[in-house]
mmCIF file of C-alpha atoms and ligand atoms in Angstrom:
data_model
loop_
_atom_site.group_PDB
_atom_site.id
_atom_site.type_symbol
_atom_site.label_atom_id
_atom_site.label_comp_id
_atom_site.label_asym_id
_atom_site.label_seq_id
_atom_site.Cartn_x
_atom_site.Cartn_y
_atom_site.Cartn_z
ATOM 1 C CA MET C 121 -79.536 13.512 7.292
ATOM 2 C CA ASN C 122 -82.733 11.838 8.334
ATOM 3 C CA LEU C 123 -83.182 9.958 5.005
ATOM 4 C CA LYS C 124 -82.611 6.328 5.762
ATOM 5 C CA ASP C 125 -82.991 3.348 3.484
ATOM 6 C CA GLN C 126 -81.535 -0.183 3.224
ATOM 7 C CA ASN C 127 -80.476 0.578 -0.377
ATOM 8 C CA LEU C 128 -79.238 4.079 0.327
ATOM 9 C CA TYR C 129 -75.560 4.588 1.019
ATOM 10 C CA TYR C 130 -73.044 7.418 1.546
ATOM 11 C CA ILE C 131 -70.333 6.947 -0.759
ATOM 12 C CA GLY C 132 -66.799 8.198 -1.774
ATOM 13 C CA GLY C 133 -65.044 11.091 -0.045
ATOM 14 C CA VAL C 134 -67.670 11.437 2.569
ATOM 15 C CA VAL C 135 -67.097 7.985 3.930
ATOM 16 C CA ARG C 136 -63.276 8.415 3.640
ATOM 17 C CA ASP C 137 -63.451 11.747 5.535
ATOM 18 C CA GLU C 138 -65.517 10.301 8.390
ATOM 19 C CA ILE C 139 -63.173 7.388 8.925
ATOM 20 C CA LEU C 140 -60.362 9.923 8.888
ATOM 21 C CA GLY C 141 -62.119 11.967 11.445
ATOM 22 C CA LEU C 142 -62.329 14.882 9.119
ATOM 23 C CA PRO C 143 -65.143 17.265 8.251
ATOM 24 C CA SER C 144 -66.706 16.758 4.722
ATOM 25 C CA PHE C 145 -68.342 19.478 2.853
ATOM 26 C CA ASP C 146 -69.807 17.453 -0.077
ATOM 27 C CA VAL C 147 -72.038 14.563 0.975
ATOM 28 C CA ASP C 148 -72.562 12.007 -1.835
ATOM 29 C CA LEU C 149 -75.486 9.520 -1.633
ATOM 30 C CA THR C 150 -75.890 6.519 -4.029
ATOM 31 C CA PHE C 151 -78.972 4.574 -4.251
ATOM 32 C CA ASN C 152 -78.296 0.854 -4.971
ATOM 33 C CA GLY C 153 -80.728 0.761 -7.982
ATOM 34 C CA ASN C 154 -82.535 3.620 -9.607
ATOM 35 C CA ALA C 155 -82.308 6.872 -7.618
ATOM 36 C CA ILE C 156 -84.941 8.486 -9.835
ATOM 37 C CA GLU C 157 -87.638 5.984 -9.139
ATOM 38 C CA PHE C 158 -86.689 5.896 -5.439
ATOM 39 C CA ALA C 159 -87.034 9.569 -5.212
ATOM 40 C CA LYS C 160 -90.426 9.584 -6.879
ATOM 41 C CA ASN C 161 -91.838 7.144 -4.423
ATOM 42 C CA LEU C 162 -90.492 9.067 -1.395
ATOM 43 C CA PRO C 163 -93.431 10.310 0.655
ATOM 44 C CA ASN C 164 -92.884 14.153 1.534
ATOM 45 C CA ALA C 165 -89.997 14.715 -0.968
ATOM 46 C CA GLU C 166 -90.173 17.285 -3.651
ATOM 47 C CA ILE C 167 -88.197 16.483 -6.771
ATOM 48 C CA LEU C 168 -86.329 19.406 -7.774
ATOM 49 C CA GLN C 169 -84.208 18.235 -10.680
ATOM 50 C CA ILE C 170 -83.662 14.915 -12.577
ATOM 51 C CA ASN C 171 -80.773 14.033 -14.769
ATOM 52 C CA GLU C 172 -81.992 10.985 -16.660
ATOM 53 C CA PRO C 173 -78.817 10.163 -18.579
ATOM 54 C CA PHE C 174 -76.755 10.101 -15.386
ATOM 55 C CA GLY C 175 -79.478 8.603 -13.188
ATOM 56 C CA THR C 176 -79.246 11.539 -10.649
ATOM 57 C CA VAL C 177 -81.901 13.349 -8.871
ATOM 58 C CA ARG C 178 -82.183 16.306 -6.525
ATOM 59 C CA ILE C 179 -84.785 16.443 -4.022
ATOM 60 C CA LYS C 180 -86.118 18.608 -1.127
ATOM 61 C CA LEU C 181 -86.892 16.844 2.093
ATOM 62 C CA ASN C 182 -87.790 18.619 5.285
ATOM 63 C CA GLY C 183 -86.430 21.918 3.999
ATOM 64 C CA LYS C 184 -83.127 20.361 2.860
ATOM 65 C CA GLU C 185 -81.751 19.733 -0.679
ATOM 66 C CA ILE C 186 -80.113 16.316 -1.299
ATOM 67 C CA ASP C 187 -78.555 14.839 -4.281
ATOM 68 C CA ILE C 188 -78.922 11.178 -5.071
ATOM 69 C CA ALA C 189 -77.096 9.256 -7.582
ATOM 70 C CA SER C 190 -78.034 5.774 -8.954
ATOM 71 C CA THR C 191 -75.366 3.171 -8.869
ATOM 72 C CA ARG C 192 -73.820 3.185 -12.362
ATOM 73 C CA SER C 193 -71.003 1.649 -14.355
ATOM 74 C CA GLU C 194 -68.949 3.623 -16.654
ATOM 75 C CA SER C 195 -66.487 3.331 -19.508
ATOM 76 C CA TYR C 196 -64.041 5.564 -21.123
ATOM 77 C CA PRO C 197 -64.478 5.229 -25.105
ATOM 78 C CA GLN C 198 -62.454 8.436 -25.428
ATOM 79 C CA LYS C 199 -59.427 8.175 -22.894
ATOM 80 C CA GLY C 200 -58.849 11.362 -20.915
ATOM 81 C CA HIS C 201 -62.323 12.563 -21.391
ATOM 82 C CA LEU C 202 -65.637 12.214 -19.315
ATOM 83 C CA PRO C 203 -66.711 8.606 -19.168
ATOM 84 C CA ILE C 204 -70.035 7.453 -20.551
ATOM 85 C CA VAL C 205 -72.696 5.803 -18.453
ATOM 86 C CA ASP C 206 -73.034 2.102 -19.407
ATOM 87 C CA LYS C 207 -75.613 1.000 -16.991
ATOM 88 C CA ILE C 208 -77.921 2.794 -14.414
ATOM 89 C CA GLY C 209 -78.948 0.567 -11.579
ATOM 90 C CA CYS C 210 -75.829 -1.752 -11.622
ATOM 91 C CA SER C 211 -74.779 -3.341 -8.503
ATOM 92 C CA LEU C 212 -73.084 -1.409 -5.656
ATOM 93 C CA LYS C 213 -69.948 -3.317 -6.259
ATOM 94 C CA GLU C 214 -69.750 -2.422 -9.991
ATOM 95 C CA ASP C 215 -70.345 1.312 -8.987
ATOM 96 C CA VAL C 216 -67.376 1.383 -6.701
ATOM 97 C CA LEU C 217 -65.022 -0.505 -9.041
ATOM 98 C CA ARG C 218 -65.311 2.454 -11.471
ATOM 99 C CA ARG C 219 -63.639 4.848 -9.019
ATOM 100 C CA ASP C 220 -60.162 6.217 -8.413
ATOM 101 C CA PHE C 221 -58.627 4.827 -5.300
ATOM 102 C CA THR C 222 -59.355 2.289 -2.692
ATOM 103 C CA ILE C 223 -59.921 5.040 -0.032
ATOM 104 C CA ASN C 224 -62.522 6.632 -2.175
ATOM 105 C CA ALA C 225 -64.406 3.327 -2.921
ATOM 106 C CA MET C 226 -66.190 2.685 0.353
ATOM 107 C CA ALA C 227 -69.812 2.955 0.942
ATOM 108 C CA LYS C 228 -71.693 3.326 4.285
ATOM 109 C CA SER C 229 -75.294 2.182 4.716
ATOM 110 C CA THR C 230 -77.587 5.036 5.761
ATOM 111 C CA LEU C 231 -79.707 2.528 7.499
ATOM 112 C CA THR C 232 -77.206 0.457 9.574
ATOM 113 C CA GLY C 233 -74.009 2.528 9.392
ATOM 114 C CA GLU C 234 -72.209 -0.576 8.105
ATOM 115 C CA ILE C 235 -69.142 0.099 5.956
ATOM 116 C CA ILE C 236 -69.127 -1.673 2.694
ATOM 117 C CA ASP C 237 -65.560 -2.135 1.567
ATOM 118 C CA TYR C 238 -65.014 -4.226 -1.526
ATOM 119 C CA THR C 239 -61.582 -3.091 -2.441
ATOM 120 C CA GLY C 240 -59.597 -2.831 0.842
ATOM 121 C CA GLY C 241 -59.996 0.834 1.440
ATOM 122 C CA LEU C 242 -60.167 0.495 5.295
ATOM 123 C CA ASN C 243 -56.870 -1.166 5.300
ATOM 124 C CA ASP C 244 -55.278 1.468 2.925
ATOM 125 C CA ILE C 245 -56.449 4.127 5.270
ATOM 126 C CA GLU C 246 -54.817 2.433 8.099
ATOM 127 C CA THR C 247 -51.504 2.056 6.256
ATOM 128 C CA LYS C 248 -51.968 5.536 4.615
ATOM 129 C CA THR C 249 -51.720 4.046 1.003
ATOM 130 C CA LEU C 250 -53.004 5.420 -2.139
ATOM 131 C CA ARG C 251 -53.995 2.556 -4.536
ATOM 132 C CA VAL C 252 -55.779 2.586 -7.807
ATOM 133 C CA LEU C 253 -58.530 -0.160 -8.516
ATOM 134 C CA HIS C 254 -57.115 -1.170 -11.846
ATOM 135 C CA ASP C 255 -54.128 -0.753 -14.255
ATOM 136 C CA ASN C 256 -55.938 1.476 -16.769
ATOM 137 C CA SER C 257 -57.061 4.037 -14.089
ATOM 138 C CA PHE C 258 -54.579 6.822 -15.106
ATOM 139 C CA ILE C 259 -55.023 6.103 -18.976
ATOM 140 C CA ASP C 260 -58.769 6.411 -18.734
ATOM 141 C CA ASP C 261 -58.460 9.416 -16.529
ATOM 142 C CA PRO C 262 -55.103 11.262 -16.097
ATOM 143 C CA THR C 263 -56.653 13.836 -13.763
ATOM 144 C CA ARG C 264 -56.220 10.982 -11.206
ATOM 145 C CA ILE C 265 -52.587 11.507 -11.098
ATOM 146 C CA LEU C 266 -53.240 15.017 -9.747
ATOM 147 C CA ARG C 267 -55.929 13.750 -7.315
ATOM 148 C CA MET C 268 -53.489 11.319 -6.169
ATOM 149 C CA LEU C 269 -50.965 14.196 -5.484
ATOM 150 C CA LYS C 270 -53.937 16.212 -3.821
ATOM 151 C CA PHE C 271 -54.745 13.295 -1.449
ATOM 152 C CA ALA C 272 -51.074 12.607 -0.864
ATOM 153 C CA VAL C 273 -50.468 16.075 0.438
ATOM 154 C CA ARG C 274 -53.804 16.632 2.204
ATOM 155 C CA PHE C 275 -53.686 13.362 4.231
ATOM 156 C CA GLY C 276 -49.949 12.580 4.298
ATOM 157 C CA PHE C 277 -50.502 9.334 2.328
ATOM 158 C CA ALA C 278 -48.299 7.662 -0.290
ATOM 159 C CA PRO C 279 -49.037 5.504 -3.352
ATOM 160 C CA ASP C 280 -48.175 1.948 -3.196
ATOM 161 C CA GLU C 281 -45.328 0.677 -5.533
ATOM 162 C CA HIS C 282 -47.599 -0.584 -8.218
ATOM 163 C CA THR C 283 -49.652 2.574 -8.536
ATOM 164 C CA GLN C 284 -46.464 4.674 -8.517
ATOM 165 C CA LYS C 285 -45.211 2.698 -11.373
ATOM 166 C CA LEU C 286 -48.481 3.190 -13.248
ATOM 167 C CA GLN C 287 -48.148 6.905 -12.730
ATOM 168 C CA ASP C 288 -44.432 6.905 -14.040
ATOM 169 C CA GLU C 289 -45.417 4.827 -16.957
ATOM 170 C CA TYR C 290 -48.250 7.198 -17.794
ATOM 171 C CA LEU C 291 -46.023 10.210 -17.563
ATOM 172 C CA ALA C 292 -43.592 8.699 -19.892
ATOM 173 C CA ASN C 293 -46.287 8.356 -22.523
ATOM 174 C CA ILE C 294 -48.972 11.044 -22.085
ATOM 175 C CA ASN C 295 -52.005 11.389 -24.357
ATOM 176 C CA TYR C 296 -52.460 15.199 -24.636
ATOM 177 C CA ASP C 297 -55.920 14.739 -26.048
ATOM 178 C CA MET C 298 -57.650 15.040 -22.470
ATOM 179 C CA SER C 299 -60.282 17.304 -20.687
ATOM 180 C CA TYR C 300 -58.073 20.349 -19.533
ATOM 181 C CA GLN C 301 -61.123 21.752 -17.820
ATOM 182 C CA ARG C 302 -61.070 18.778 -15.495
ATOM 183 C CA LEU C 303 -57.347 18.957 -15.027
ATOM 184 C CA LYS C 304 -57.745 22.653 -14.205
ATOM 185 C CA LYS C 305 -60.135 21.828 -11.469
ATOM 186 C CA GLU C 306 -57.831 19.329 -9.831
ATOM 187 C CA LEU C 307 -54.857 21.610 -10.140
ATOM 188 C CA ALA C 308 -56.832 24.422 -8.439
ATOM 189 C CA GLU C 309 -57.889 22.057 -5.664
ATOM 190 C CA THR C 310 -54.331 20.866 -5.173
ATOM 191 C CA PHE C 311 -52.418 24.217 -5.275
ATOM 192 C CA ASN C 312 -55.002 26.212 -3.332
ATOM 193 C CA LEU C 313 -53.945 24.095 -0.411
ATOM 194 C CA ASN C 314 -50.667 26.270 -0.741
ATOM 195 C CA LYS C 315 -48.189 23.475 0.110
ATOM 196 C CA TYR C 316 -44.765 23.855 -1.395
ATOM 197 C CA GLU C 317 -44.283 20.163 -0.864
ATOM 198 C CA ALA C 318 -47.058 19.527 -3.466
ATOM 199 C CA PHE C 319 -45.254 21.751 -6.011
ATOM 200 C CA GLU C 320 -42.001 19.897 -5.286
ATOM 201 C CA ARG C 321 -43.469 16.569 -6.103
ATOM 202 C CA PHE C 322 -45.406 18.010 -8.929
ATOM 203 C CA VAL C 323 -42.216 19.123 -10.560
ATOM 204 C CA ASN C 324 -39.701 16.430 -9.320
ATOM 205 C CA GLN C 325 -42.098 13.470 -10.446
ATOM 206 C CA GLY C 326 -42.753 15.165 -13.816
ATOM 207 C CA ILE C 327 -46.464 15.472 -13.187
ATOM 208 C CA TYR C 328 -46.267 18.985 -14.574
ATOM 209 C CA LYS C 329 -45.817 17.330 -17.994
ATOM 210 C CA LEU C 330 -49.601 16.587 -18.123
ATOM 211 C CA ILE C 331 -49.955 20.197 -19.174
ATOM 212 C CA SER C 332 -46.962 20.653 -21.301
ATOM 213 C CA PRO C 333 -43.902 18.590 -22.103
ATOM 214 C CA LEU C 334 -41.602 21.523 -21.935
ATOM 215 C CA LYS C 335 -38.968 21.027 -19.237
ATOM 216 C CA PHE C 336 -39.360 22.968 -16.050
ATOM 217 C CA GLU C 337 -37.229 23.068 -12.849
ATOM 218 C CA LEU C 338 -38.368 23.561 -9.228
ATOM 219 C CA PRO C 339 -37.819 27.340 -8.285
ATOM 220 C CA LYS C 340 -35.372 27.445 -5.404
ATOM 221 C CA TYR C 341 -37.368 29.976 -3.509
ATOM 222 C CA ASP C 342 -40.268 28.670 -1.471
ATOM 223 C CA PHE C 343 -42.969 31.332 -1.774
ATOM 224 C CA SER C 344 -45.724 29.549 0.086
ATOM 225 C CA GLY C 345 -45.011 31.971 3.113
ATOM 226 C CA LEU C 346 -45.564 35.008 0.918
ATOM 227 C CA ILE C 347 -48.968 33.540 -0.090
ATOM 228 C CA GLU C 348 -49.947 32.856 3.413
ATOM 229 C CA ARG C 349 -49.048 36.395 4.533
ATOM 230 C CA TYR C 350 -50.162 38.520 1.499
ATOM 231 C CA ILE C 351 -52.815 36.511 -0.489
ATOM 232 C CA THR C 352 -54.695 34.353 2.091
ATOM 233 C CA PRO C 353 -55.664 37.533 4.196
ATOM 234 C CA LEU C 354 -56.911 39.130 1.050
ATOM 235 C CA SER C 355 -59.334 36.056 0.532
ATOM 236 C CA GLN C 356 -60.657 36.539 3.886
ATOM 237 C CA LYS C 357 -61.119 40.314 3.501
ATOM 238 C CA GLU C 358 -62.756 40.171 0.176
ATOM 239 C CA GLN C 359 -65.466 37.628 1.051
ATOM 240 C CA GLY C 360 -66.637 35.775 -1.958
ATOM 241 C CA HIS C 361 -63.688 36.543 -4.020
ATOM 242 C CA GLU C 362 -61.435 33.772 -3.882
ATOM 243 C CA ARG C 363 -57.853 34.649 -4.618
ATOM 244 C CA ASN C 364 -56.003 32.701 -7.166
ATOM 245 C CA VAL C 365 -53.506 30.898 -5.318
ATOM 246 C CA TRP C 366 -53.109 27.833 -7.622
ATOM 247 C CA ILE C 367 -52.165 30.016 -10.705
ATOM 248 C CA ILE C 368 -49.334 31.385 -8.843
ATOM 249 C CA TYR C 369 -47.778 27.923 -8.868
ATOM 250 C CA VAL C 370 -48.984 26.603 -12.199
ATOM 251 C CA GLY C 371 -48.496 29.875 -14.016
ATOM 252 C CA LEU C 372 -44.755 29.480 -13.525
ATOM 253 C CA LEU C 373 -44.587 26.600 -16.183
ATOM 254 C CA PRO C 374 -43.132 27.829 -19.595
ATOM 255 C CA ASP C 375 -46.451 26.737 -21.468
ATOM 256 C CA ILE C 376 -49.921 26.602 -20.085
ATOM 257 C CA SER C 377 -51.742 27.154 -23.306
ATOM 258 C CA ASN C 378 -53.573 23.900 -22.767
ATOM 259 C CA LEU C 379 -55.389 25.325 -19.750
ATOM 260 C CA PRO C 380 -58.604 27.260 -20.053
ATOM 261 C CA LEU C 381 -57.959 30.283 -17.816
ATOM 262 C CA THR C 382 -60.380 33.080 -16.599
ATOM 263 C CA LYS C 383 -59.550 36.782 -17.575
ATOM 264 C CA GLU C 384 -58.121 37.408 -14.099
ATOM 265 C CA GLU C 385 -55.898 34.224 -14.097
ATOM 266 C CA LYS C 386 -54.506 35.186 -17.493
ATOM 267 C CA GLN C 387 -53.823 38.612 -16.375
ATOM 268 C CA ILE C 388 -51.844 37.439 -13.399
ATOM 269 C CA VAL C 389 -49.617 35.212 -15.820
ATOM 270 C CA ASP C 390 -49.292 37.935 -18.331
ATOM 271 C CA GLU C 391 -48.003 40.500 -15.768
ATOM 272 C CA PHE C 392 -45.620 38.023 -14.400
ATOM 273 C CA ARG C 393 -44.275 37.280 -17.913
ATOM 274 C CA LYS C 394 -43.925 40.964 -18.451
ATOM 275 C CA LEU C 395 -41.797 41.341 -15.349
ATOM 276 C CA GLU C 396 -39.735 38.376 -16.315
ATOM 277 C CA LYS C 397 -38.842 39.977 -19.600
ATOM 278 C CA LEU C 398 -38.502 43.642 -18.191
ATOM 279 C CA CYS C 399 -36.455 42.510 -15.149
ATOM 280 C CA PRO C 400 -34.635 39.379 -15.894
ATOM 281 C CA PRO C 401 -32.673 37.259 -13.212
ATOM 282 C CA PRO C 402 -29.897 39.234 -11.672
ATOM 283 C CA GLU C 403 -26.373 38.140 -12.023
ATOM 284 C CA GLY C 404 -23.921 38.219 -9.297
ATOM 285 C CA GLY C 405 -24.463 37.890 -5.572
ATOM 286 C CA PRO C 406 -27.584 38.854 -3.459
ATOM 287 C CA LYS C 407 -26.002 42.367 -2.929
ATOM 288 C CA SER C 408 -26.493 43.153 -6.672
ATOM 289 C CA LEU C 409 -30.229 41.960 -6.695
ATOM 290 C CA ILE C 410 -31.762 45.119 -5.160
ATOM 291 C CA SER C 411 -29.380 47.750 -6.735
ATOM 292 C CA ARG C 412 -30.012 46.686 -10.116
ATOM 293 C CA TRP C 413 -33.574 47.993 -9.631
ATOM 294 C CA GLY C 414 -32.289 51.560 -8.928
ATOM 295 C CA ASN C 415 -34.442 52.513 -6.009
ATOM 296 C CA ASP C 416 -37.252 51.877 -3.889
ATOM 297 C CA PHE C 417 -39.545 54.216 -5.645
ATOM 298 C CA GLU C 418 -38.887 52.186 -8.774
ATOM 299 C CA ILE C 419 -39.525 48.757 -7.024
ATOM 300 C CA TYR C 420 -42.816 50.393 -5.604
ATOM 301 C CA LYS C 421 -43.892 51.819 -8.997
ATOM 302 C CA THR C 422 -43.357 48.483 -10.869
ATOM 303 C CA PHE C 423 -45.319 46.276 -8.417
ATOM 304 C CA LYS C 424 -48.004 48.622 -7.069
ATOM 305 C CA ASN C 425 -50.305 48.400 -10.030
ATOM 306 C CA ILE C 426 -49.993 44.604 -10.748
ATOM 307 C CA PRO C 427 -51.767 41.883 -9.180
ATOM 308 C CA PRO C 428 -50.107 40.662 -5.860
ATOM 309 C CA GLU C 429 -50.055 37.295 -7.217
ATOM 310 C CA SER C 430 -47.856 38.245 -10.185
ATOM 311 C CA VAL C 431 -45.380 39.870 -7.783
ATOM 312 C CA ILE C 432 -45.191 36.561 -5.876
ATOM 313 C CA MET C 433 -44.493 34.620 -8.942
ATOM 314 C CA TYR C 434 -41.622 37.163 -9.560
ATOM 315 C CA SER C 435 -40.067 36.039 -6.167
ATOM 316 C CA THR C 436 -38.934 32.841 -8.076
ATOM 317 C CA ILE C 437 -36.665 35.267 -10.075
ATOM 318 C CA ASN C 438 -35.653 37.946 -7.616
ATOM 319 C CA PRO C 439 -36.969 37.166 -3.845
ATOM 320 C CA GLU C 440 -35.061 40.039 -2.278
ATOM 321 C CA VAL C 441 -36.718 42.669 -4.247
ATOM 322 C CA VAL C 442 -40.161 41.070 -3.575
ATOM 323 C CA GLU C 443 -39.604 40.537 0.057
ATOM 324 C CA LYS C 444 -38.581 44.259 0.182
ATOM 325 C CA TYR C 445 -41.630 45.293 -1.535
ATOM 326 C CA PHE C 446 -43.954 43.344 0.669
ATOM 327 C CA ASN C 447 -42.211 43.999 3.969
ATOM 328 C CA GLU C 448 -41.462 47.691 3.570
ATOM 329 C CA LEU C 449 -43.218 49.372 0.611
ATOM 330 C CA LYS C 450 -46.354 47.832 -0.259
ATOM 331 C CA ASP C 451 -48.555 49.911 2.235
ATOM 332 C CA ILE C 452 -47.066 53.177 1.720
ATOM 333 C CA GLU C 453 -49.697 55.783 0.404
ATOM 334 C CA ILE C 454 -49.382 59.567 0.151
ATOM 335 C CA LEU C 455 -52.283 61.311 1.980
ATOM 336 C CA ILE C 456 -52.932 64.361 -0.230
ATOM 337 C CA ASN C 457 -55.052 64.279 -3.399
ATOM 338 C CA GLY C 458 -56.205 66.614 -6.180
ATOM 339 C CA ASN C 459 -58.386 68.549 -3.987
ATOM 340 C CA ASP C 460 -55.648 69.459 -1.656
ATOM 341 C CA LEU C 461 -53.549 70.920 -4.615
ATOM 342 C CA LYS C 462 -56.708 72.699 -5.715
ATOM 343 C CA ASN C 463 -57.026 74.370 -2.429
ATOM 344 C CA LEU C 464 -53.282 75.579 -2.862
ATOM 345 C CA GLY C 465 -54.674 77.197 -6.055
ATOM 346 C CA ILE C 466 -52.978 75.153 -8.471
ATOM 347 C CA GLU C 467 -54.760 74.441 -11.858
ATOM 348 C CA PRO C 468 -55.192 70.698 -12.612
ATOM 349 C CA SER C 469 -52.727 69.454 -15.089
ATOM 350 C CA PRO C 470 -50.329 66.410 -15.644
ATOM 351 C CA LYS C 471 -48.054 68.206 -13.208
ATOM 352 C CA TYR C 472 -50.380 66.960 -10.531
ATOM 353 C CA GLN C 473 -48.955 63.373 -11.078
ATOM 354 C CA GLN C 474 -45.479 64.601 -11.041
ATOM 355 C CA CYS C 475 -46.034 66.245 -7.767
ATOM 356 C CA PHE C 476 -47.645 63.014 -6.253
ATOM 357 C CA ASP C 477 -44.614 61.049 -7.507
ATOM 358 C CA TYR C 478 -42.382 63.688 -5.988
ATOM 359 C CA ILE C 479 -43.993 63.312 -2.619
ATOM 360 C CA LEU C 480 -44.078 59.433 -2.850
ATOM 361 C CA LYS C 481 -40.428 59.415 -3.513
ATOM 362 C CA GLU C 482 -39.867 61.338 -0.193
ATOM 363 C CA LYS C 483 -42.498 59.334 1.712
ATOM 364 C CA ILE C 484 -40.673 55.940 0.683
ATOM 365 C CA SER C 485 -37.643 57.260 2.497
ATOM 366 C CA ASN C 486 -39.593 58.508 5.211
ATOM 367 C CA PRO C 487 -42.914 56.815 5.821
ATOM 368 C CA ASN C 488 -43.851 58.897 8.735
ATOM 369 C CA LEU C 489 -44.424 62.039 6.872
ATOM 370 C CA SER C 490 -47.788 63.748 7.938
ATOM 371 C CA LYS C 491 -50.236 65.398 5.693
ATOM 372 C CA ASN C 492 -48.779 68.782 6.579
ATOM 373 C CA ASP C 493 -45.467 67.534 5.511
ATOM 374 C CA GLU C 494 -46.923 66.529 2.258
ATOM 375 C CA ILE C 495 -48.546 69.881 1.647
ATOM 376 C CA ARG C 496 -45.261 71.639 2.477
ATOM 377 C CA LEU C 497 -43.467 69.217 -0.066
ATOM 378 C CA ALA C 498 -46.196 70.142 -2.707
ATOM 379 C CA LYS C 499 -45.530 73.722 -2.160
ATOM 380 C CA GLU C 500 -42.040 73.128 -2.648
ATOM 381 C CA PHE C 501 -42.570 71.346 -5.870
ATOM 382 C CA PHE C 502 -44.722 74.168 -7.276
ATOM 383 C CA ASN C 503 -42.334 76.948 -5.878
ATOM 384 C CA LEU C 504 -45.247 78.350 -3.753
HETATM 385 N N1 LIG J 74 -64.007 9.981 -8.679
HETATM 386 C C1 LIG J 74 -63.182 9.209 -9.556
HETATM 387 N N2 LIG J 74 -62.387 9.811 -10.452
HETATM 388 C C2 LIG J 74 -62.370 11.095 -10.357
HETATM 389 C C3 LIG J 74 -63.066 11.939 -9.617
HETATM 390 C C4 LIG J 74 -63.820 11.161 -8.609
HETATM 391 O O1 LIG J 74 -63.255 7.952 -9.409
HETATM 392 N N3 LIG J 74 -61.585 11.661 -11.506
HETATM 393 C C5 LIG J 74 -64.830 9.429 -7.641
HETATM 394 C C6 LIG J 74 -64.092 9.138 -6.305
HETATM 395 O O2 LIG J 74 -64.875 8.009 -5.754
HETATM 396 C C7 LIG J 74 -64.538 10.364 -5.437
HETATM 397 C C8 LIG J 74 -66.008 10.579 -5.964
HETATM 398 O O3 LIG J 74 -65.963 10.257 -7.350
HETATM 399 O O4 LIG J 74 -64.609 9.823 -4.017
HETATM 400 C C9 LIG J 74 -66.399 11.993 -5.643
HETATM 401 O O5 LIG J 74 -65.491 12.910 -6.319
HETATM 402 P P1 LIG J 74 -65.129 14.232 -5.876
HETATM 403 O O6 LIG J 74 -66.486 14.896 -5.078
HETATM 404 O O7 LIG J 74 -64.424 15.030 -6.820
HETATM 405 O O8 LIG J 74 -63.993 13.951 -4.831
HETATM 406 P P2 LIG J 74 -63.929 13.427 -3.251
HETATM 407 O O9 LIG J 74 -63.413 12.183 -3.128
HETATM 408 O O10 LIG J 74 -65.247 13.841 -2.588
HETATM 409 O O11 LIG J 74 -62.659 14.498 -2.754
HETATM 410 P P3 LIG J 74 -62.790 15.902 -2.330
HETATM 411 O O12 LIG J 74 -62.811 15.860 -0.714
HETATM 412 O O13 LIG J 74 -61.418 16.547 -2.830
HETATM 413 O O14 LIG J 74 -63.976 16.522 -2.907
#
């Protein structure tokens, strides 16, 4: 960025990431004073957007769009909800003191590159410590408990004893009147990392209780490998369509009615619940797991038409059957279609579907069938 000013600072995550030697996708800039006035006086800058109540401004400079915030102090009259702005143009120190953790409370001068560290963030990065700035931090904003989990897993950091105690105290006394939209955003960022370790902590430390107090136990089966093998490649293939990794984890909780879900997320959870009802956990040893399902054709038919995310959720109930589906069955497709049957002189009717299923059953036990083999089977089915 070529915008330099003695009152303009990089702030928050970008400073932390640079010190950690990590790339940062989101560059936050804060003007020590009123950013809107600053932007208006900048030669060559085009003002694109002003948010007066928050003191933020978006400008275009040398073809680049840049967001600049004013230093501001905030308070939380309604705990757990968005803060209100108390003062725009407060000191840089007051601005950083409203933030979540010391590692996120550093500023870096755009002019000199000097790091301004009022809260000991540099030392906490050194010792890999997550530390809140005041005792009310989680009460004001419980999403910070999830942010702490996210940073712990992302960077391999750990809370200091006092911060851990504040988390435990909050979780023993949760105020459920909070912004679940904000909580959802942090849940998505945490669990889209697809680290089972995050889920273990989320469950074992009782962080899941932020969503609902209903008791939940950690599933014994670590399904992150299935996600990596079968969901991550889908996201890469269907560009722009982010697969819903986070909901595979969070949707396992018994009650997530507090969370605002998209239609797609809701469908993933609903299909899992249906499977859970229809095919409850097997009893007896692992050998009985697959046989309960009858045969491979039944497994294929059950899983093929539901989102793969729901199938992975079901692995917490019956991992063998899900592994079998993904490893051996998922990609089996028959090669003939309605036109091929028409060409055999068969009138379209519901018998078509029965014929396809007949061939599919054969194909599942012998995936190497060619199209000619399938046509032979179709003739056999219709007694031709
Ligand atoms: N912040 C906060 N409390 C929150 C969310 C954010 O105090 N609940 C502050 C932190 O100082 C944070 C900054 O706002 O660094 C920007 O927030 P955000 O962009 O959400 O987080 P980043 O720290 O940049 O983290 P990430 O890399 O996950 O985007």
